[in-house]
mmCIF file of C-alpha atoms and ligand atoms in Angstrom:
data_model
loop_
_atom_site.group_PDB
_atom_site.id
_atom_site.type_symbol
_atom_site.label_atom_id
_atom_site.label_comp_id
_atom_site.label_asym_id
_atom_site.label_seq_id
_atom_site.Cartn_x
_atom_site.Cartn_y
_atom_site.Cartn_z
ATOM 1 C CA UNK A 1 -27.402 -2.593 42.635
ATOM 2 C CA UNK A 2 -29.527 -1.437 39.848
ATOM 3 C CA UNK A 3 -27.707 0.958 37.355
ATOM 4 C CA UNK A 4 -30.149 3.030 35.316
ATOM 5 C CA UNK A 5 -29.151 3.952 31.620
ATOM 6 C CA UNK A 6 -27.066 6.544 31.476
ATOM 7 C CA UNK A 7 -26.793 7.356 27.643
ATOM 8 C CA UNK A 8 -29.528 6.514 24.827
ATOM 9 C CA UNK A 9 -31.369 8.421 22.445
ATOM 10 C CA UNK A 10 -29.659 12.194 21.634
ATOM 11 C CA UNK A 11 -26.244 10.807 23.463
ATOM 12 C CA UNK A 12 -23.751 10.985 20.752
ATOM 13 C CA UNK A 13 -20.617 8.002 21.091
ATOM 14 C CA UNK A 14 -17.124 7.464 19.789
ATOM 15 C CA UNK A 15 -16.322 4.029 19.293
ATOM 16 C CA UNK A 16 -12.622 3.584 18.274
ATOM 17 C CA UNK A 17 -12.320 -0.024 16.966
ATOM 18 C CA UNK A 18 -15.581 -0.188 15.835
ATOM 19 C CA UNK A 19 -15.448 -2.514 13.082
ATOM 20 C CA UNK A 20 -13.647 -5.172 15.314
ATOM 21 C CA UNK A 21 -15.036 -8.045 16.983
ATOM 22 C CA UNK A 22 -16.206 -7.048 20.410
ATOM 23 C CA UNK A 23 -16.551 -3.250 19.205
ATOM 24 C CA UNK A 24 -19.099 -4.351 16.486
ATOM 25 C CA UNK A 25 -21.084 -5.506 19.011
ATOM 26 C CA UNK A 26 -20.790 -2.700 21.009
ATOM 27 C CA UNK A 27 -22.139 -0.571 18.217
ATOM 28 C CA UNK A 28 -25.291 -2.760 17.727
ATOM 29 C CA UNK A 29 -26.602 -2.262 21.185
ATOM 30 C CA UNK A 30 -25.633 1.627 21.307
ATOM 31 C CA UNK A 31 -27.609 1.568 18.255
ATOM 32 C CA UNK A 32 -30.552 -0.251 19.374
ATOM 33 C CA UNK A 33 -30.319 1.814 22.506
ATOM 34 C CA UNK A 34 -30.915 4.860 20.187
ATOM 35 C CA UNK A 35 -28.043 6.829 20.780
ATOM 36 C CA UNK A 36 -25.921 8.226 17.646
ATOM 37 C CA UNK A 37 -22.305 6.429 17.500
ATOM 38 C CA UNK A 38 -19.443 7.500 15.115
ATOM 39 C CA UNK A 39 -17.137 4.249 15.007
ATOM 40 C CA UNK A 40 -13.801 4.836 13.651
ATOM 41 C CA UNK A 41 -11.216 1.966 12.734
ATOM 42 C CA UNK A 42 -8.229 1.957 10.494
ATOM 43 C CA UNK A 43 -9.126 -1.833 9.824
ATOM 44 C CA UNK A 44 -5.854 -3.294 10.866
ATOM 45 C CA UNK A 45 -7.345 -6.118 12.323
ATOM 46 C CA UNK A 46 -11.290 -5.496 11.528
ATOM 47 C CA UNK A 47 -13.469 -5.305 8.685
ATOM 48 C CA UNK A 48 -16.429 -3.638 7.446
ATOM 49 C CA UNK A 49 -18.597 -6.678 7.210
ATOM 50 C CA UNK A 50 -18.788 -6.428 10.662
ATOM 51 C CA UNK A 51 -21.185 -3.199 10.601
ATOM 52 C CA UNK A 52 -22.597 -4.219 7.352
ATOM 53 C CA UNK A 53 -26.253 -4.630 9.195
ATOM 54 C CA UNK A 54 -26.052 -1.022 10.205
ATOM 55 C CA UNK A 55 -25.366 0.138 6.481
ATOM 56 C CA UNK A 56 -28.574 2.122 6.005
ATOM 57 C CA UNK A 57 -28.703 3.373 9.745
ATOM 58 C CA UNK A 58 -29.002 7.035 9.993
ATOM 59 C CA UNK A 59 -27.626 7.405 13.326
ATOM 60 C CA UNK A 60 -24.225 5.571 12.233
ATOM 61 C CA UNK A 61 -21.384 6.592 10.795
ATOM 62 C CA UNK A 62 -17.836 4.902 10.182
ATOM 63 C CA UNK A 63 -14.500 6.431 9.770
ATOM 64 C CA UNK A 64 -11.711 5.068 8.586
ATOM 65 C CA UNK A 65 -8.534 6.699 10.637
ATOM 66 C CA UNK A 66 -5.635 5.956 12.720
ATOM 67 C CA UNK A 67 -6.526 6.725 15.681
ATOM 68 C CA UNK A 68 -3.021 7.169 17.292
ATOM 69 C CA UNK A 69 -2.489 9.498 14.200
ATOM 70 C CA UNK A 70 -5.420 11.222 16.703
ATOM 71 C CA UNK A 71 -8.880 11.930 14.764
ATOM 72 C CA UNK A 72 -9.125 13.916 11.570
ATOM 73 C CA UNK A 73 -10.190 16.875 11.851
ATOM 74 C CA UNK A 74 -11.758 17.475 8.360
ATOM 75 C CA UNK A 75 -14.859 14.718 9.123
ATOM 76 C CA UNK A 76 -18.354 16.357 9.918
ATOM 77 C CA UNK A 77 -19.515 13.215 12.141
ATOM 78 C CA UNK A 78 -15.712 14.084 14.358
ATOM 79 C CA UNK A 79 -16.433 17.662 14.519
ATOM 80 C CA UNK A 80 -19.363 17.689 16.593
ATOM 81 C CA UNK A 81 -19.045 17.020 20.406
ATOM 82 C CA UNK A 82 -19.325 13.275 22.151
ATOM 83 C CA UNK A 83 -21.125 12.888 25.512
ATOM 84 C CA UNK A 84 -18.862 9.720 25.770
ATOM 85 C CA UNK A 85 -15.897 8.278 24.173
ATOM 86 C CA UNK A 86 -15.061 4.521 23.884
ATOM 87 C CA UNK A 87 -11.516 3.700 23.378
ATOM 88 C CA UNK A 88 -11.981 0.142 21.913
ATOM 89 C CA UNK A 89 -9.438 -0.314 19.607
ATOM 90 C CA UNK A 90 -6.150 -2.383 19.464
ATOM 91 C CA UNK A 91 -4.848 -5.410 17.894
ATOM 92 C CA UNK A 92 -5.797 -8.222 20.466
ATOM 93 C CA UNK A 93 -5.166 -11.992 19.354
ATOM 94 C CA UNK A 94 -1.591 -13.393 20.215
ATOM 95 C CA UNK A 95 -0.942 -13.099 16.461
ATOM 96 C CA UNK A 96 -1.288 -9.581 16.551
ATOM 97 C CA UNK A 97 1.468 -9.133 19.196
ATOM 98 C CA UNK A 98 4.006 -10.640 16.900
ATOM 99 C CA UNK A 99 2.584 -9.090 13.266
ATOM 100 C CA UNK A 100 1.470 -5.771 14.671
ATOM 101 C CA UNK A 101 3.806 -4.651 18.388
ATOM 102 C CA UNK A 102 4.438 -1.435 17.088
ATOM 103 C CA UNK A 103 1.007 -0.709 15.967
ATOM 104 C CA UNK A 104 -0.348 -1.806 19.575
ATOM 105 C CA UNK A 105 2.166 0.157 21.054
ATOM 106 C CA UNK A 106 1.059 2.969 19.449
ATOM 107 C CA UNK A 107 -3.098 2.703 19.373
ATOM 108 C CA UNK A 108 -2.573 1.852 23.303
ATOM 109 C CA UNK A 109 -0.227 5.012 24.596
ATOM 110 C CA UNK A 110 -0.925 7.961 21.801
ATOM 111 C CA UNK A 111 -3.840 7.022 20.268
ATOM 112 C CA UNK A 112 -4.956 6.653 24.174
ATOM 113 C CA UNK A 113 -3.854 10.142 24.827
ATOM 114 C CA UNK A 114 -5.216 11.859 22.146
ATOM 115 C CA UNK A 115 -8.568 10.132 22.786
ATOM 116 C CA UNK A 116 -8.146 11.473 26.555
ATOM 117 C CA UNK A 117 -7.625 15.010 25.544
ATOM 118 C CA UNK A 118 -10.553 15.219 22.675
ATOM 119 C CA UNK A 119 -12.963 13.819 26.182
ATOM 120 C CA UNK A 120 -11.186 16.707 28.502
ATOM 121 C CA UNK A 121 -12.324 19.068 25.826
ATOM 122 C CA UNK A 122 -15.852 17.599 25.249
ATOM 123 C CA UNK A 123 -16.373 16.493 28.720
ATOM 124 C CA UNK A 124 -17.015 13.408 27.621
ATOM 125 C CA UNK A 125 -17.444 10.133 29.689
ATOM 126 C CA UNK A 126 -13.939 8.199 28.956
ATOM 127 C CA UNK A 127 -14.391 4.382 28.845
ATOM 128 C CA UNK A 128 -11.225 2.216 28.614
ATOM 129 C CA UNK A 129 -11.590 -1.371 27.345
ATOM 130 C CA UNK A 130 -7.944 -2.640 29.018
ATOM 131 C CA UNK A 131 -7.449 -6.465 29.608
ATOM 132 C CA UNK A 132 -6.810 -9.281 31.856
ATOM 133 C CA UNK A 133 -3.295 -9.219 30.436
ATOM 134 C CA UNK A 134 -2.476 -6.576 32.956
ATOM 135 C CA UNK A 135 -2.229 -9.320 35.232
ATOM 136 C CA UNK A 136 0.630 -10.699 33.415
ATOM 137 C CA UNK A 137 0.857 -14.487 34.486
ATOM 138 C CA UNK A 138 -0.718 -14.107 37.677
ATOM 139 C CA UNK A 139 0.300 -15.715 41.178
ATOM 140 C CA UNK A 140 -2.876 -14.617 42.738
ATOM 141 C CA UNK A 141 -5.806 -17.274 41.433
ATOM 142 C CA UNK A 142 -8.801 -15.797 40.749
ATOM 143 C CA UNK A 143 -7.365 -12.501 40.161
ATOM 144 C CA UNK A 144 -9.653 -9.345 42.076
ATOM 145 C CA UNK A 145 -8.549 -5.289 40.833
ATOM 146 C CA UNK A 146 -6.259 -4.879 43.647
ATOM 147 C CA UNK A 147 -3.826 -7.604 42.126
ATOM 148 C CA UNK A 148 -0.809 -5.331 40.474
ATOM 149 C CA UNK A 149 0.068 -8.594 38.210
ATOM 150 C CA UNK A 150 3.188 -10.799 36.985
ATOM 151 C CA UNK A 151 3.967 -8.837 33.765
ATOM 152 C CA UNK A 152 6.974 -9.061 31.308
ATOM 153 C CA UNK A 153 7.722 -6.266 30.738
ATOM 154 C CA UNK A 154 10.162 -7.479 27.669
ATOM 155 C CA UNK A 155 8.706 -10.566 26.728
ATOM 156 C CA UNK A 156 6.321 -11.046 23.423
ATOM 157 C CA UNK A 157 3.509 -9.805 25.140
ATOM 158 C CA UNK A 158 4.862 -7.036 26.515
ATOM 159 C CA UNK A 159 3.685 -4.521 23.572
ATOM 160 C CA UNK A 160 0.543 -5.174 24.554
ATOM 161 C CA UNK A 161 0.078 -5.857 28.266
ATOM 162 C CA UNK A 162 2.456 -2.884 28.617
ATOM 163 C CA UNK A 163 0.441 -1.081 26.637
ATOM 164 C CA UNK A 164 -3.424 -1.520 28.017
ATOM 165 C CA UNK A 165 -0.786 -0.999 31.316
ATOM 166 C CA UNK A 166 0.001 2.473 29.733
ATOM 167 C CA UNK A 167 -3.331 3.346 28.959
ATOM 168 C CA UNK A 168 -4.667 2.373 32.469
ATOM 169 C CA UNK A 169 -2.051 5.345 34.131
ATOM 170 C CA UNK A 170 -2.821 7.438 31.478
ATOM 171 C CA UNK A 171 -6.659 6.884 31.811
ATOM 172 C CA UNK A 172 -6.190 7.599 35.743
ATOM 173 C CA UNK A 173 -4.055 10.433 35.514
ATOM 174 C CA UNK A 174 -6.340 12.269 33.373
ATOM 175 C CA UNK A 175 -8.795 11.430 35.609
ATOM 176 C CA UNK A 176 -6.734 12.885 38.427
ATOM 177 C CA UNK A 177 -5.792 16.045 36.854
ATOM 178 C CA UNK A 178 -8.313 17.188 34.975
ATOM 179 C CA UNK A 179 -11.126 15.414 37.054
ATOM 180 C CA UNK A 180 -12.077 13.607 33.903
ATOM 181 C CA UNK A 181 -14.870 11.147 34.238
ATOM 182 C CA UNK A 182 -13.667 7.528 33.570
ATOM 183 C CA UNK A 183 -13.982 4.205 33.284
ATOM 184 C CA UNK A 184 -11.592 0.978 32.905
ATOM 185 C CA UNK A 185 -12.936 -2.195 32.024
ATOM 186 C CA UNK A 186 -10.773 -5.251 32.179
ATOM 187 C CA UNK A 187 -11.876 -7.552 29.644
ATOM 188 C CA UNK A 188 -11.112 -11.519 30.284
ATOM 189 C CA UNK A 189 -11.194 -14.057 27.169
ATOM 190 C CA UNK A 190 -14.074 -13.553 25.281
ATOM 191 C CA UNK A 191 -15.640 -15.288 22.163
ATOM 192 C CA UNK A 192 -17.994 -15.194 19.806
ATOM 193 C CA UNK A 193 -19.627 -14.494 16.256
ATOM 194 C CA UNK A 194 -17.402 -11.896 14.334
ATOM 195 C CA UNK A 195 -14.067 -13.202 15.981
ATOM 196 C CA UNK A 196 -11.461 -14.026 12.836
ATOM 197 C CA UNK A 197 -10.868 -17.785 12.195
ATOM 198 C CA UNK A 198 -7.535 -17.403 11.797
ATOM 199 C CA UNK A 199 -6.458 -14.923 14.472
ATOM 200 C CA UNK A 200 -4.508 -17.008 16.892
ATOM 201 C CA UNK A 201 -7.191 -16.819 20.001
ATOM 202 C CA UNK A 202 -7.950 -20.610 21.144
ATOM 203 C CA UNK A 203 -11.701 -20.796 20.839
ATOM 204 C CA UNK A 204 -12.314 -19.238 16.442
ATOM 205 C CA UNK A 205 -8.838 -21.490 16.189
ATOM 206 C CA UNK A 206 -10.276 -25.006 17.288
ATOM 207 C CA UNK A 207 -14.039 -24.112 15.965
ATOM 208 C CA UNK A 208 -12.706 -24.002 12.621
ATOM 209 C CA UNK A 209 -10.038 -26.245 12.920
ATOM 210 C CA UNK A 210 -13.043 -29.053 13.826
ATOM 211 C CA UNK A 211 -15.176 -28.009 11.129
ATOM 212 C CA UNK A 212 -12.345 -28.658 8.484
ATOM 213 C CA UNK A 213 -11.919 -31.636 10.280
ATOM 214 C CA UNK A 214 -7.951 -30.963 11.202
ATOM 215 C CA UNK A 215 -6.312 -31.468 14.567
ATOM 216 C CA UNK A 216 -6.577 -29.452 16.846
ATOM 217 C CA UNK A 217 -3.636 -27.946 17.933
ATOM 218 C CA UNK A 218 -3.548 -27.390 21.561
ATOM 219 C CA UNK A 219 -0.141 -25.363 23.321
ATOM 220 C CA UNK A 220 2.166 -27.587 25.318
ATOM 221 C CA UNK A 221 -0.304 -29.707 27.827
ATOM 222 C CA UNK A 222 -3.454 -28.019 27.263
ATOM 223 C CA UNK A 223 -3.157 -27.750 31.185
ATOM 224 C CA UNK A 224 -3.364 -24.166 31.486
ATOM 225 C CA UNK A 225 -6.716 -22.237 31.791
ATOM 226 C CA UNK A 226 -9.221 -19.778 30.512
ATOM 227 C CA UNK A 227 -12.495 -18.220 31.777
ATOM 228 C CA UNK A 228 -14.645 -18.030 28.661
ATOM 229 C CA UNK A 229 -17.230 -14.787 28.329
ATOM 230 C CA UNK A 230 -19.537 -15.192 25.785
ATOM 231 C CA UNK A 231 -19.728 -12.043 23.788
ATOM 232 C CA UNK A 232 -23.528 -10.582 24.877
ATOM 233 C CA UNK A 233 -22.425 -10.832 28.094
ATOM 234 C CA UNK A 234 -19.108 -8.946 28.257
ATOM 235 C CA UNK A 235 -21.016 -5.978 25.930
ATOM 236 C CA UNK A 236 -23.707 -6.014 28.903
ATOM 237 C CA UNK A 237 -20.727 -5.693 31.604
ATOM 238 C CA UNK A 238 -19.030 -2.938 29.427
ATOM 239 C CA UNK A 239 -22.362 -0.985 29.073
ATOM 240 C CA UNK A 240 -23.358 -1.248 32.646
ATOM 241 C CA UNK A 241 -19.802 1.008 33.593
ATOM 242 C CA UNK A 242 -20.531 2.908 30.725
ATOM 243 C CA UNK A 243 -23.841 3.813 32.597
ATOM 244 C CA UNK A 244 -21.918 4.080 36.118
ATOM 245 C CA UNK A 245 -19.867 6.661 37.298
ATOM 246 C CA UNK A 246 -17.299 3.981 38.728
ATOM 247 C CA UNK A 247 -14.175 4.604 37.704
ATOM 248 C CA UNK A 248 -12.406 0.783 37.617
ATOM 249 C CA UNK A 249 -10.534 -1.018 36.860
ATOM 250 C CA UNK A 250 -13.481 -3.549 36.947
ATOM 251 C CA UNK A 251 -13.012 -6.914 35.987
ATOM 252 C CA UNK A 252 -15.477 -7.990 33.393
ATOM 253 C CA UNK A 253 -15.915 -11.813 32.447
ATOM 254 C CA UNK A 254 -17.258 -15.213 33.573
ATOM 255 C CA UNK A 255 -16.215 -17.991 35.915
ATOM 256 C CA UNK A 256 -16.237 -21.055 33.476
ATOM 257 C CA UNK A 257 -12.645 -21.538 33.719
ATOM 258 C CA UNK A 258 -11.257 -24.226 31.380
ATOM 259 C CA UNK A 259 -8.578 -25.554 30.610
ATOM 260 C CA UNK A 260 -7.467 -25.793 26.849
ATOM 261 C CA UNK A 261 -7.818 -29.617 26.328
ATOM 262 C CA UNK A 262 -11.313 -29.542 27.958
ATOM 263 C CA UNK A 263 -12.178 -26.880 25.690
ATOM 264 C CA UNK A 264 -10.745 -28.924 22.591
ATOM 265 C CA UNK A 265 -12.333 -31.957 23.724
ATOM 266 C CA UNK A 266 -15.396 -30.086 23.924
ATOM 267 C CA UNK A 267 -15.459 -28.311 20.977
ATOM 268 C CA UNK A 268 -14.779 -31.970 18.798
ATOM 269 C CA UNK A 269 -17.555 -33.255 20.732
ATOM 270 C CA UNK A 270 -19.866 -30.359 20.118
ATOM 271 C CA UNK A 271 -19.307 -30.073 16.092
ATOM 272 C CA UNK A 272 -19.304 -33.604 15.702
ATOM 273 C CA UNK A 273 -15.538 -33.429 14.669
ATOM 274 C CA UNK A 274 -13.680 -36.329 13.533
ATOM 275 C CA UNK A 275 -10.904 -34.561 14.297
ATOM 276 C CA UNK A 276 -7.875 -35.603 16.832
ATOM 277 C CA UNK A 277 -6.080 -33.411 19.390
ATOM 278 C CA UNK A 278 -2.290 -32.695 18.901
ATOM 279 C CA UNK A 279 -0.218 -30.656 20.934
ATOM 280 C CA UNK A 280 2.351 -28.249 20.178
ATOM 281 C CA UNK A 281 5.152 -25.948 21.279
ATOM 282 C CA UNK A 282 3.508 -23.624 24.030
ATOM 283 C CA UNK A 283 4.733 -19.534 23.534
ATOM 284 C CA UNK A 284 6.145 -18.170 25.679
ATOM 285 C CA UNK A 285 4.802 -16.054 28.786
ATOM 286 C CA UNK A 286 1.884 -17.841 28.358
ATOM 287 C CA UNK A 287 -0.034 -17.557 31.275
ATOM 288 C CA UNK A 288 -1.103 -20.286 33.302
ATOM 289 C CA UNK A 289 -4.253 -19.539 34.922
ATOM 290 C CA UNK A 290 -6.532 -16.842 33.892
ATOM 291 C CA UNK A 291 -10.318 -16.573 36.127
ATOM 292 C CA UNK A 292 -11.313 -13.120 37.378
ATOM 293 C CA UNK A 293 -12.414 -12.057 40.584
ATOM 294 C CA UNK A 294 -16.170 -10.687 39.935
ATOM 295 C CA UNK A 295 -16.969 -9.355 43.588
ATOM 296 C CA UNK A 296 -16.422 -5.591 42.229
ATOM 297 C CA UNK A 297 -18.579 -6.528 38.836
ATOM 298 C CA UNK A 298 -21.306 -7.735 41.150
ATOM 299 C CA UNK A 299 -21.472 -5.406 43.923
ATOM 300 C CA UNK A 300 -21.212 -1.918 41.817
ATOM 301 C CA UNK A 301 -22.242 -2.903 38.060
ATOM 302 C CA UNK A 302 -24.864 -5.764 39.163
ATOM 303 C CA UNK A 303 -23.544 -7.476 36.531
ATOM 304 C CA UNK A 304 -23.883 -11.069 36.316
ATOM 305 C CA UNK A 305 -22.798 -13.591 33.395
ATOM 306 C CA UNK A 306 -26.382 -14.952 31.715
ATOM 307 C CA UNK A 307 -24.651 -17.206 28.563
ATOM 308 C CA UNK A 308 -23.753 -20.321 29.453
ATOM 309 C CA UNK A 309 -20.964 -21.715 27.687
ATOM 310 C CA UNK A 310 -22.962 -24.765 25.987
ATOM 311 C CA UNK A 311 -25.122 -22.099 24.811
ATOM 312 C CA UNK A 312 -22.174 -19.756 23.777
ATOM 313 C CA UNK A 313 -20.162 -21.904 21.644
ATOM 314 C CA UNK A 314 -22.829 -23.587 20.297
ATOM 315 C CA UNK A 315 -24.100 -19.563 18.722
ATOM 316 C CA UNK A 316 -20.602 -19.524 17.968
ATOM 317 C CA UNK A 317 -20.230 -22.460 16.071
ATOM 318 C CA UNK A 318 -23.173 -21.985 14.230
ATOM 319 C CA UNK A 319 -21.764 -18.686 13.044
ATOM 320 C CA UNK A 320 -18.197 -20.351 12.112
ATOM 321 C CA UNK A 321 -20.210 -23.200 10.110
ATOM 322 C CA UNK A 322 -22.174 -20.368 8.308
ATOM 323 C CA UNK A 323 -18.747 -18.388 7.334
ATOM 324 C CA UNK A 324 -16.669 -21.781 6.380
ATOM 325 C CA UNK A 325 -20.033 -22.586 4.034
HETATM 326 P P1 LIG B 401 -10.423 -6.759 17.234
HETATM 327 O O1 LIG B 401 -9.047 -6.812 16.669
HETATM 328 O O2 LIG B 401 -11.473 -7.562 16.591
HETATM 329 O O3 LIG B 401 -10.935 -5.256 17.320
HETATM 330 C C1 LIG B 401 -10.068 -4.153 17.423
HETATM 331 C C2 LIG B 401 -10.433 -3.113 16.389
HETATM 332 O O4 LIG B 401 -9.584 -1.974 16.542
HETATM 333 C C3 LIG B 401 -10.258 -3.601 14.939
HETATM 334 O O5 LIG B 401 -11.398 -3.290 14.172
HETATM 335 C C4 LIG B 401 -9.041 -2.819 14.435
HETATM 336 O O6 LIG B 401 -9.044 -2.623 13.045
HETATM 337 C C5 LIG B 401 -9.181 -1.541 15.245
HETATM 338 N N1 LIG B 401 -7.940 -0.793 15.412
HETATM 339 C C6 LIG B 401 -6.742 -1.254 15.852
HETATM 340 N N2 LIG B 401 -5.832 -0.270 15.879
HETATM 341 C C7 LIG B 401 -6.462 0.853 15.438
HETATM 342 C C8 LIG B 401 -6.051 2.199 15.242
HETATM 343 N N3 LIG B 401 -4.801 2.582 15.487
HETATM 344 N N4 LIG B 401 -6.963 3.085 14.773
HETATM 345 C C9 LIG B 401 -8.230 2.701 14.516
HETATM 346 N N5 LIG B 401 -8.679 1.446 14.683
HETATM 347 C C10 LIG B 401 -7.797 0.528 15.141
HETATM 348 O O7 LIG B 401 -10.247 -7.179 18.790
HETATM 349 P P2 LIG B 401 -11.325 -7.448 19.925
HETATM 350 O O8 LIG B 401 -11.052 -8.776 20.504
HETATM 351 O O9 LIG B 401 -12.684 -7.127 19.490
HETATM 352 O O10 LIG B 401 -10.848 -6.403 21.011
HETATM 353 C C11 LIG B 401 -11.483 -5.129 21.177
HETATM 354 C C12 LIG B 401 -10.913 -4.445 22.410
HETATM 355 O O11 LIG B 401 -11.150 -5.247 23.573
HETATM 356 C C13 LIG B 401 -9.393 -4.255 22.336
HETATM 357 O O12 LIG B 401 -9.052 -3.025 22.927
HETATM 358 C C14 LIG B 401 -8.856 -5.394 23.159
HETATM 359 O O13 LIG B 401 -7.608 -5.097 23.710
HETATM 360 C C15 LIG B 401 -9.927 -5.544 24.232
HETATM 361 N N6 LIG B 401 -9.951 -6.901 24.800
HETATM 362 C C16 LIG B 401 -10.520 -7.940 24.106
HETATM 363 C C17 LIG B 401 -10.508 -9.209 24.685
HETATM 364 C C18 LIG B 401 -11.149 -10.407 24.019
HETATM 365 O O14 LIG B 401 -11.155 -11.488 24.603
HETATM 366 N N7 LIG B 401 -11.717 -10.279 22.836
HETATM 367 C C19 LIG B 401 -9.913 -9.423 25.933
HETATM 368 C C20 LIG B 401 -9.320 -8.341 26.557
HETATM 369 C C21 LIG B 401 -9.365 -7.079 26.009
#
């Protein structure tokens, strides 16, 4: 399966979120791609550092607006129609869910609606970036599409699982009615340069935690599992269904599934640490195994994880180093 590129130079492309961690990234290869892309972020959780490389780029433009306030209409670089829109944005780290639920509630169900309508009336490609979270704590190990999930729907991670959930039915439903052309990408844990230290997610938290040469504190027995995606290769997955016509939900990720001490452990070994491992109290609805299912990402996308995660963490640490410096 060979997908051929779909949008590049003259394609003009919303990126909500774009000042965040994996959006920023996104942006850089639309860019180099040659396509025009608006990015518009309210900065809850990102920063303009992130796009600070793209400052003098004439076919770039940032916005700062609330998406689930829906877009201003009084911006030149808004007015003009998309031929694809990129619904990126939302608080992600487990921080976020406590800090920000209302906010994620929000960006997920209206500012996912009014992003919906504005590609009905552009007839715009619609590209969803939803999560592994809809699978909840999952009883089926690796987890494939066709797995509904263990979700919730109360707990502290409900505001968000419920709402990349929410966004998912709305995403199809548009898709139903107005035949809108789609896509849903479920993202599994993904690192790398441009993630915040202090955000909560495992891998910026122990980086940094080695570098300042504190323990590293691991939740409850550091037994339960993640499948780590180095960040070029999930932006490669999420530009591959951009290019598609496949609709999703596709599962985009790796298969290095670790578990959080071996991750620790590998991270003090890797940085050279002197630092020890503690654990501590594990939240709650944490889930225990996370390792998607890739068949779909492979047979219709092509898409295959290139990063290993030596090579991964060891960009990533170099980046963390740099920022702590
Ligand atoms: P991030 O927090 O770095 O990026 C999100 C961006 O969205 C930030 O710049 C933030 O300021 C912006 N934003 C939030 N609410 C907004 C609003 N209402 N209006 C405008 N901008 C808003 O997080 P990330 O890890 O880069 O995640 C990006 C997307 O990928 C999110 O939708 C997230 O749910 C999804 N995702 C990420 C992962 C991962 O491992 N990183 C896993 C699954 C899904």
């Amino acid at each position: 399966m060979v997908i051929s590129q779909r949008f590049g130079p003259g394609h003009r492309i919303l990126v909500t979120g774009g000042a965040g961690f994996v959006p920023s990234h996104v942006v850089d290869a639309l860019i180099a791609r040659g396509c025009t892309v608006v990015a518009v972020d309210n900065f809850v959780t990102g920063s303009k550092e992130n796009l600070a490389q793209l400052a003098d780029e004439p076919r770039f433009t940032l916005v700062e607006a609330d998406v689930s306030e829906g877009l201003p209409g009084h911006h030149p670089a808004l007015a003009e129609r998309f031929d694809a829109i990129m619904h990126l944005a939302s608080p992600a780290s487990p921080t976020d869910f406590a800090t920000l639920p209302v906010e994620i509630l929000r960006v997920g169900s209206l500012g996912t609606l009014h992003l919906l309508d504005r590609a009905v009336s552009d007839g715009a490609r619609f590209l969803l970036a939803s999560t592994s979270e809809a699978y909840g704590d999952p009883q089926v190990h690796p987890q494939p599409e066709s797995y509904w999930g263990n979700v919730n729907p109360i707990g502290v991670r409900s505001v968000y699982d419920e709402a990349k959930r929410f966004a998912e039915a709305a995403t199809m439903a548009y898709h139903r009615l107005h035949g809108l052309d789609v896509g849903i990408v479920r993202i599994f844990n993904t690192y790398g340069p441009r993630m915040r230290p202090d955000d909560g997610r495992a891998i910026p938290a122990f980086i940094t935690q080695a570098l300042r040469g504190e323990p590293l504190t691991v939740h409850g027995t550091g037994s339960q599992t993640r499948s780590i995606c180095y960040v070029d290769d999930l932006v490669r997955g999420i530009l591959l269904l951009l290019d598609s016509a496949e609709t999703g939900p596709v599962n985009c990720g790796t298969e290095h599934e670790v578990s959080m001490r071996e991750l620790a452990e590998r991270i003090v070994s890797m940085t050279g640490s002197s630092s020890t491992v503690t654990y501590v109290t594990r939240p709650s609805d944490d889930p225990e195994l996370r390792r998607p299912d890739l068949t779909l990402a492979r047979e219709r996308l092509g898409f295959e994880p290139q990063v290993s995660p030596q090579e991964g963490l060891r960009r990533t640490i170099e980046y963390f180093s740099q920022r702590l410096a």
